[in-house]
Coordinates of N, CA and C and ligand atoms in Angstrom, one line a residue:
M22 N -8.1 32.5 -13.0 CA -8.3 31.6 -11.7 C -8.0 30.2 -12.2
L23 N -8.0 29.7 -13.3 CA -7.4 28.5 -13.9 C -5.8 28.4 -13.4
R24 N -5.4 29.6 -13.6 CA -3.9 29.7 -13.3 C -3.5 29.7 -12.1
I25 N -4.4 30.3 -11.0 CA -4.0 30.3 -9.8 C -4.2 28.9 -9.1
L26 N -5.2 28.0 -9.8 CA -5.5 26.6 -9.4 C -4.1 25.8 -9.7
A27 N -3.8 25.9 -10.8 CA -2.7 25.4 -11.4 C -1.4 25.7 -10.5
V28 N -1.3 27.0 -9.9 CA -0.2 27.1 -9.1 C -0.3 26.7 -7.7
L29 N -1.7 26.5 -7.3 CA -1.9 25.8 -5.9 C -1.6 24.4 -6.2
A30 N -2.2 23.8 -7.3 CA -1.9 22.5 -7.3 C -0.6 22.0 -7.5
A31 N 0.4 22.7 -7.9 CA 1.9 22.4 -8.2 C 2.4 22.6 -6.7
F32 N 1.8 23.5 -6.2 CA 2.4 23.9 -4.5 C 1.9 22.8 -3.9
C33 N 0.9 22.4 -4.0 CA 0.5 21.2 -3.0 C 1.3 20.0 -3.4
A34 N 1.6 19.6 -4.5 CA 2.3 18.7 -5.0 C 3.7 18.5 -4.4
V35 N 4.4 19.7 -4.5 CA 5.5 19.9 -3.7 C 5.7 19.6 -2.3
T36 N 4.4 20.1 -1.6 CA 4.4 20.3 -0.2 C 4.3 18.8 0.1
Y37 N 3.4 18.3 -0.2 CA 2.9 17.0 0.3 C 3.9 16.0 -0.4
G38 N 4.1 16.2 -1.7 CA 5.1 15.1 -2.2 C 4.5 13.7 -2.2
C39 N 5.1 13.0 -3.0 CA 4.8 11.5 -3.0 C 5.9 10.5 -3.2
P40 N 5.9 9.6 -2.7 CA 7.3 8.6 -2.8 C 7.5 8.3 -4.2
T41 N 8.6 7.8 -4.6 CA 9.0 7.3 -6.1 C 8.0 5.7 -6.0
I42 N 7.1 5.9 -7.1 CA 6.2 4.9 -7.4 C 6.4 4.2 -8.4
L43 N 6.9 2.9 -8.4 CA 7.3 2.3 -9.8 C 5.8 1.8 -10.3
T44 N 5.9 1.9 -11.4 CA 4.4 1.2 -12.1 C 4.5 0.1 -12.3
K45 N 3.7 -0.9 -12.5 CA 3.5 -2.2 -12.8 C 4.7 -2.3 -14.2
S46 N 4.3 -1.5 -15.0 CA 5.3 -1.8 -16.4 C 6.8 -1.3 -16.0
Q47 N 6.8 -0.7 -15.2 CA 8.5 -0.3 -14.9 C 9.1 -1.4 -14.2
W48 N 8.3 -2.1 -13.3 CA 9.1 -3.2 -12.5 C 8.7 -4.7 -13.3
G49 N 8.0 -4.3 -14.6 CA 7.8 -5.8 -15.3 C 7.1 -6.6 -14.5
G50 N 5.8 -6.1 -14.1 CA 4.9 -6.9 -13.4 C 3.6 -7.4 -14.6
R51 N 3.0 -8.3 -14.4 CA 1.8 -8.8 -15.5 C 0.7 -8.0 -15.4
A52 N 0.2 -7.7 -16.7 CA -1.1 -7.3 -16.6 C -2.3 -8.2 -16.0
P53 N -3.2 -7.1 -15.3 CA -4.4 -8.0 -14.7 C -5.3 -8.6 -15.5
T54 N -5.8 -9.8 -15.2 CA -6.7 -10.5 -16.4 C -8.0 -10.1 -15.8
C55 N -8.2 -9.6 -14.9 CA -9.6 -8.8 -15.0 C -9.3 -7.7 -13.8
R56 N -10.5 -6.8 -13.7 CA -10.2 -5.5 -13.0 C -11.6 -5.0 -12.5
T57 N -11.8 -4.4 -11.4 CA -13.1 -4.0 -10.6 C -12.4 -2.6 -10.4
A58 N -13.2 -1.3 -11.1 CA -13.0 -0.2 -10.6 C -13.4 0.2 -9.1
M59 N -12.5 1.0 -8.6 CA -12.8 1.4 -7.1 C -13.4 2.8 -7.1
A60 N -14.5 3.2 -6.3 CA -14.8 4.5 -6.0 C -13.6 5.1 -5.2
T61 N -13.2 6.4 -5.5 CA -12.7 7.0 -4.7 C -13.3 8.3 -4.2
P62 N -12.9 8.9 -3.2 CA -11.6 8.7 -1.9 C -12.1 7.5 -1.2
V63 N -11.2 6.7 -0.9 CA -11.6 5.5 0.0 C -11.7 5.9 1.2
T64 N -12.2 5.1 2.2 CA -12.3 5.5 3.8 C -11.0 4.7 4.5
Y65 N -10.5 3.7 4.0 CA -9.6 2.9 4.7 C -8.2 2.5 4.3
V66 N -7.2 2.5 4.8 CA -5.8 2.2 4.4 C -5.7 0.9 5.4
V67 N -5.3 -0.2 4.8 CA -5.0 -1.3 5.3 C -3.5 -1.7 5.3
I68 N -2.8 -1.9 6.5 CA -1.4 -2.1 6.3 C -1.2 -3.7 6.4
H69 N -0.1 -4.2 5.6 CA 0.0 -5.8 5.4 C 1.6 -5.9 5.8
H70 N 2.1 -7.2 5.8 CA 3.2 -7.6 5.3 C 3.3 -8.6 4.3
T71 N 4.2 -9.0 3.5 CA 4.1 -10.2 2.3 C 4.4 -11.6 3.7
E72 N 5.2 -11.3 4.3 CA 5.2 -12.4 5.3 C 6.2 -13.6 4.4
G73 N 7.1 -12.6 3.5 CA 7.9 -13.3 2.6 C 9.4 -12.8 2.8
T74 N 9.7 -12.8 1.6 CA 11.5 -12.2 1.9 C 11.6 -10.9 1.9
S75 N 12.4 -10.3 2.6 CA 12.4 -8.9 2.6 C 13.3 -8.4 1.4
C76 N 13.6 -7.0 1.3 CA 14.5 -6.8 0.4 C 15.0 -5.1 0.3
T77 N 16.2 -5.0 0.2 CA 16.8 -3.5 0.4 C 17.3 -2.9 -0.9
S78 N 17.4 -3.5 -2.0 CA 17.7 -3.1 -3.4 C 16.5 -3.1 -4.5
Q79 N 16.4 -2.0 -5.4 CA 15.3 -2.3 -6.1 C 15.1 -3.4 -7.0
S80 N 16.6 -4.1 -7.4 CA 16.5 -5.2 -8.1 C 15.9 -6.6 -7.6
A81 N 16.3 -6.5 -5.8 CA 15.7 -7.7 -5.2 C 14.3 -7.2 -4.8
C82 N 13.9 -6.1 -4.7 CA 12.4 -5.9 -4.5 C 11.4 -6.1 -5.5
I83 N 12.0 -5.9 -6.8 CA 11.4 -6.3 -8.1 C 11.3 -7.6 -8.2
T84 N 12.1 -8.8 -7.9 CA 12.0 -10.1 -7.8 C 10.8 -10.4 -6.6
Q85 N 10.9 -9.8 -5.5 CA 9.8 -10.0 -4.9 C 8.6 -9.7 -5.2
A86 N 8.3 -8.4 -5.8 CA 7.2 -8.1 -6.4 C 6.7 -9.1 -7.4
K87 N 7.5 -9.5 -8.3 CA 7.1 -10.6 -9.4 C 6.9 -11.9 -8.4
N88 N 7.6 -12.3 -7.5 CA 7.1 -13.5 -6.9 C 5.7 -13.4 -6.1
V89 N 5.5 -12.2 -5.5 CA 4.1 -12.0 -5.0 C 3.0 -12.1 -6.0
Q90 N 3.2 -11.4 -6.9 CA 2.3 -11.4 -8.1 C 2.0 -13.0 -8.5
N91 N 3.0 -13.5 -9.0 CA 2.9 -14.8 -9.6 C 2.0 -15.5 -8.4
Y92 N 2.5 -15.6 -7.2 CA 2.0 -16.5 -6.3 C 0.3 -16.3 -6.2
H93 N 0.2 -14.8 -6.1 CA -1.3 -14.5 -6.3 C -2.3 -14.8 -7.2
M94 N -1.7 -14.9 -8.5 CA -2.2 -15.1 -9.7 C -2.2 -16.7 -10.2
N95 N -1.0 -17.2 -9.8 CA -1.0 -18.7 -10.2 C -1.3 -19.6 -9.0
S96 N -1.2 -19.3 -7.8 CA -1.7 -20.4 -6.9 C -3.1 -19.9 -6.5
N97 N -3.3 -18.6 -6.1 CA -4.5 -18.1 -5.6 C -5.5 -18.1 -6.7
G98 N -5.0 -17.7 -8.0 CA -6.3 -17.7 -9.2 C -6.8 -16.3 -9.2
W99 N -5.8 -15.4 -8.7 CA -6.3 -13.8 -8.8 C -6.2 -13.2 -9.8
C100 N -6.9 -12.1 -10.1 CA -6.9 -11.6 -11.2 C -5.4 -10.7 -11.6
D101 N -4.6 -10.3 -10.3 CA -3.6 -9.7 -10.1 C -3.2 -9.8 -8.7
V102 N -1.9 -9.0 -8.3 CA -1.0 -9.3 -6.9 C -2.6 -8.5 -6.2
G103 N -2.7 -9.1 -4.8 CA -3.6 -8.4 -4.1 C -3.5 -7.2 -3.8
Y104 N -2.7 -6.8 -3.3 CA -2.5 -5.5 -2.9 C -2.6 -4.3 -3.9
N105 N -2.9 -3.2 -3.6 CA -2.9 -1.9 -4.3 C -1.6 -1.4 -4.5
F106 N -0.6 -1.5 -3.1 CA 0.7 -1.3 -3.4 C 1.8 -2.2 -2.5
L107 N 2.9 -2.4 -3.2 CA 3.8 -2.9 -2.2 C 5.1 -2.0 -1.8
V108 N 5.6 -2.1 -0.6 CA 6.7 -1.0 -0.5 C 8.2 -2.0 -0.1
G109 N 9.2 -1.7 -0.5 CA 10.4 -2.1 0.1 C 11.3 -1.4 1.2
E110 N 12.3 -2.1 1.3 CA 13.2 -1.5 2.4 C 14.3 -0.7 1.7
D111 N 14.0 -0.7 0.3 CA 14.5 0.0 -0.3 C 14.1 1.5 -0.6
G112 N 13.0 1.6 0.2 CA 12.4 3.3 0.0 C 11.4 3.3 -1.2
L113 N 11.4 2.5 -1.8 CA 10.5 2.6 -3.0 C 9.0 2.0 -2.9
V114 N 8.3 2.3 -3.9 CA 6.8 2.0 -3.8 C 6.6 1.1 -5.0
Y115 N 6.1 0.0 -5.2 CA 5.9 -1.0 -6.2 C 4.2 -0.8 -6.4
E116 N 3.8 -0.5 -7.5 CA 2.4 -0.4 -7.9 C 1.9 -1.9 -7.9
G117 N 0.9 -2.1 -7.2 CA 0.1 -3.2 -7.4 C -1.2 -3.1 -8.3
R118 N -2.4 -3.0 -7.8 CA -3.8 -2.8 -8.5 C -3.8 -1.1 -8.3
G119 N -3.0 -0.6 -7.7 CA -2.8 1.0 -7.7 C -4.2 1.5 -7.3
W120 N -4.3 2.9 -7.4 CA -5.2 3.6 -6.6 C -6.6 3.3 -7.0
T121 N -7.2 2.9 -8.2 CA -8.3 2.8 -8.5 C -9.0 1.8 -8.8
S122 N -8.4 0.4 -8.6 CA -8.7 -0.9 -8.7 C -9.1 -1.5 -7.3
V123 N -10.1 -2.2 -7.3 CA -10.5 -2.9 -6.1 C -9.4 -4.2 -6.0
G124 N -8.9 -4.3 -4.7 CA -7.8 -5.1 -4.5 C -8.4 -6.5 -3.9
A125 N -7.6 -7.4 -3.6 CA -7.9 -8.7 -2.9 C -6.8 -9.0 -1.7
H126 N -7.2 -8.1 -0.6 CA -6.3 -8.2 0.5 C -6.8 -8.1 1.8
A127 N -8.2 -7.7 2.1 CA -8.9 -7.7 3.4 C -10.3 -7.8 2.8
P128 N -10.9 -8.9 3.2 CA -12.5 -9.0 2.8 C -13.3 -8.2 3.4
N129 N -14.2 -7.7 2.9 CA -15.2 -6.7 3.5 C -14.4 -5.3 3.2
Y130 N -13.4 -5.1 3.0 CA -12.6 -3.7 2.9 C -12.1 -3.5 1.6
N131 N -12.1 -4.6 0.7 CA -11.3 -4.4 -0.6 C -11.9 -3.2 -1.4
S132 N -13.2 -3.1 -1.4 CA -13.7 -2.1 -2.2 C -13.6 -0.7 -1.8
N133 N -13.1 -0.5 -0.4 CA -13.3 0.9 0.2 C -12.0 1.1 0.9
S134 N -10.6 0.6 0.4 CA -9.6 0.8 1.0 C -8.5 0.9 0.2
I135 N -7.4 1.1 0.4 CA -6.0 1.0 -0.3 C -5.3 0.0 0.5
G136 N -4.8 -1.2 0.2 CA -3.9 -2.2 0.8 C -2.7 -1.9 0.5
I137 N -1.9 -1.5 1.6 CA -0.4 -1.5 1.4 C 0.5 -2.8 2.3
S138 N 1.0 -3.2 1.4 CA 2.1 -4.3 2.1 C 3.5 -4.3 1.9
V139 N 4.2 -4.5 3.1 CA 5.7 -4.1 3.1 C 6.3 -5.9 3.0
F140 N 7.3 -5.7 1.7 CA 8.0 -6.9 1.7 C 8.7 -7.5 2.8
G141 N 8.6 -8.6 3.3 CA 9.4 -9.0 4.6 C 8.3 -9.7 5.6
S142 N 8.6 -10.1 6.7 CA 8.2 -10.6 7.9 C 8.4 -9.5 9.0
F143 N 7.3 -9.4 9.5 CA 7.7 -8.4 10.8 C 7.1 -8.6 12.1
I144 N 7.3 -9.7 12.1 CA 6.8 -10.4 13.7 C 7.4 -10.1 14.7
S145 N 9.2 -10.0 14.4 CA 9.8 -9.6 15.7 C 10.8 -8.4 15.1
R146 N 10.5 -7.8 14.2 CA 11.5 -6.5 14.0 C 10.3 -5.7 13.1
N147 N 10.8 -4.4 13.1 CA 10.3 -3.4 12.3 C 10.8 -3.2 10.8
P148 N 10.1 -2.9 9.7 CA 10.4 -2.5 8.5 C 11.4 -1.3 8.9
N149 N 12.5 -1.2 8.0 CA 13.6 0.0 8.4 C 12.9 1.2 8.1
T150 N 13.4 2.3 8.6 CA 13.0 3.9 8.2 C 12.4 4.2 7.0
A151 N 13.2 3.5 6.0 CA 13.0 4.0 4.8 C 11.6 3.4 4.3
A152 N 11.3 2.2 4.5 CA 10.1 1.6 4.1 C 9.0 2.0 5.0
Q153 N 9.3 2.4 6.2 CA 8.2 3.1 7.1 C 7.7 4.4 6.7
N154 N 8.8 5.3 6.2 CA 8.7 6.3 5.5 C 7.9 6.6 4.2
A155 N 8.2 5.4 3.3 CA 7.5 5.4 2.1 C 6.0 5.0 2.4
V156 N 5.6 4.3 3.3 CA 4.5 3.9 3.6 C 3.5 4.8 3.9
K157 N 4.2 6.0 4.9 CA 3.5 7.2 5.5 C 3.6 8.2 4.2
S158 N 4.6 8.3 3.5 CA 4.5 9.2 2.5 C 3.4 8.7 1.4
L159 N 3.4 7.4 1.1 CA 2.2 7.0 0.2 C 0.9 7.2 0.5
I160 N 0.6 7.3 2.0 CA -0.9 7.7 2.3 C -1.0 9.0 2.1
S161 N 0.0 9.7 2.4 CA -0.2 11.5 2.3 C -0.4 11.8 0.6
C162 N 0.5 11.2 -0.1 CA 0.1 11.1 -1.5 C -1.4 10.7 -1.9
G163 N -1.7 9.6 -1.3 CA -3.1 9.4 -1.9 C -4.1 10.5 -1.3
V164 N -4.1 10.9 -0.1 CA -4.7 12.1 0.3 C -4.6 13.2 -0.4
S165 N -3.8 13.7 -0.7 CA -3.5 15.1 -1.5 C -3.7 14.7 -2.9
R166 N -3.5 13.5 -3.4 CA -4.2 13.3 -5.0 C -5.8 13.0 -4.9
G167 N -6.6 13.0 -3.7 CA -8.0 12.7 -3.6 C -8.2 11.3 -4.0
Y168 N -7.3 10.1 -3.6 CA -7.8 9.0 -3.7 C -8.3 8.4 -2.2
I169 N -7.5 9.0 -1.3 CA -7.9 8.5 0.1 C -8.7 9.7 0.7
K170 N -9.5 9.6 1.6 CA -10.3 10.5 2.4 C -9.3 11.2 3.3
S171 N -9.3 12.3 3.5 CA -8.7 13.2 4.6 C -8.7 12.4 5.9
A172 N -10.0 12.3 6.0 CA -10.4 11.9 7.5 C -10.2 10.3 7.4
Y173 N -9.5 9.6 6.7 CA -9.3 8.2 6.4 C -9.1 7.3 7.8
I174 N -8.9 6.1 7.7 CA -8.9 5.2 9.0 C -7.8 4.4 8.8
L175 N -7.0 4.1 9.5 CA -5.8 3.1 9.4 C -5.9 2.2 10.2
K176 N -5.9 1.2 9.5 CA -5.9 -0.1 10.4 C -4.9 -1.2 9.8
G177 N -4.4 -2.1 10.8 CA -3.7 -3.2 10.3 C -4.7 -4.3 9.7
H178 N -4.1 -5.3 9.1 CA -5.0 -6.4 8.3 C -5.6 -7.2 9.4
R179 N -5.0 -7.2 10.8 CA -5.4 -8.1 11.8 C -6.8 -7.5 12.4
N180 N -6.7 -6.2 12.2 CA -8.0 -5.5 12.9 C -9.4 -5.9 11.9
V181 N -9.1 -6.3 10.8 CA -10.4 -6.6 10.0 C -10.5 -8.3 9.6
T182 N -9.3 -8.8 10.1 CA -9.6 -10.4 9.3 C -8.7 -11.1 10.5
A183 N -9.1 -12.4 10.7 CA -8.4 -13.3 11.8 C -6.9 -13.5 11.0
T184 N -5.8 -12.8 11.4 CA -4.6 -13.1 10.6 C -3.7 -12.1 11.9
D185 N -2.3 -12.8 11.7 CA -1.0 -12.1 12.4 C -0.7 -10.8 11.8
C186 N -0.9 -10.8 10.5 CA -0.6 -9.6 9.4 C -0.9 -8.2 10.1
P187 N 0.0 -7.3 10.0 CA 1.4 -7.6 9.5 C 2.5 -7.6 10.6
G188 N 2.2 -8.7 11.4 CA 3.4 -9.2 12.2 C 3.5 -8.2 13.4
N189 N 3.5 -8.9 14.8 CA 3.5 -8.3 16.1 C 4.0 -7.0 16.2
T190 N 5.4 -7.0 15.7 CA 6.3 -5.8 15.9 C 5.8 -4.5 15.0
F191 N 5.5 -4.8 13.8 CA 5.0 -3.7 13.0 C 3.7 -3.3 13.3
Y192 N 2.8 -4.3 13.6 CA 1.4 -3.8 14.0 C 1.6 -2.9 15.1
S193 N 2.3 -3.0 16.2 CA 2.3 -2.4 17.6 C 3.0 -0.9 16.9
T194 N 4.0 -0.9 16.0 CA 4.2 0.7 15.6 C 3.2 1.2 15.0
I195 N 2.4 0.5 14.3 CA 1.3 1.3 13.3 C 0.2 1.6 14.1
T196 N 0.0 1.1 15.2 CA -0.9 1.4 16.2 C -0.8 3.0 16.7
S197 N 0.6 3.4 16.7 CA 0.7 5.0 17.2 C 0.7 6.0 15.8
W198 N 0.8 5.4 14.6 CA 0.6 6.4 13.6 C -0.7 6.9 13.5
P199 N -0.8 8.2 12.9 CA -1.8 9.1 12.7 C -3.0 8.4 12.2
R200 N -4.2 8.6 12.8 CA -5.6 8.3 12.1 C -5.5 6.7 12.2
F201 N -4.8 6.1 13.2 CA -5.1 4.6 13.5 C -6.5 4.5 14.4
Q202 N -7.1 3.3 13.9 CA -8.3 2.7 14.8 C -8.2 1.5 14.8
Y203 N -8.4 0.9 16.2 CA -8.8 -0.5 16.2 C -9.8 -1.0 15.7
Ligands
LIG252 ZN1 -2.0 -9.0 5.4

């Protein structure tokens, strides 16, 4: 029985896959100064943009990940970068607080959501296909690994807080993604 489960687990991992996720240590991020564990699976996925500089190469995205983390820790005084994950137009995912730590990205939703932010400002353009696919793949990955409920609800940051995030164009795009709810 265990062997069958192991085979099934391997099959599912291959079937659903996960995007390439660079861990905090792989991109040279700072360790958190405090951490609150998050109960999983979570109900919500909240989409953001950093409203900063976009990046299309791993080295450029690493620079942006460090910039965002430094801003959140040094200027905002937070324990860590606010988002659970960051995504670049290089198609890679950069670990923030990860799957099992409460983020600081959407008041009232932080303890029951995964916050995913794409590097860049998407007011008048969309993230490229690589970045959009990485976000979708990351959500599927979270569901397959049991960190996100299969009946999750997708929201844009503006649906839960008074903000323009994740930018008009990208927001319009995610309203047509699976499981989106206003
Ligand atoms: Zn946001």
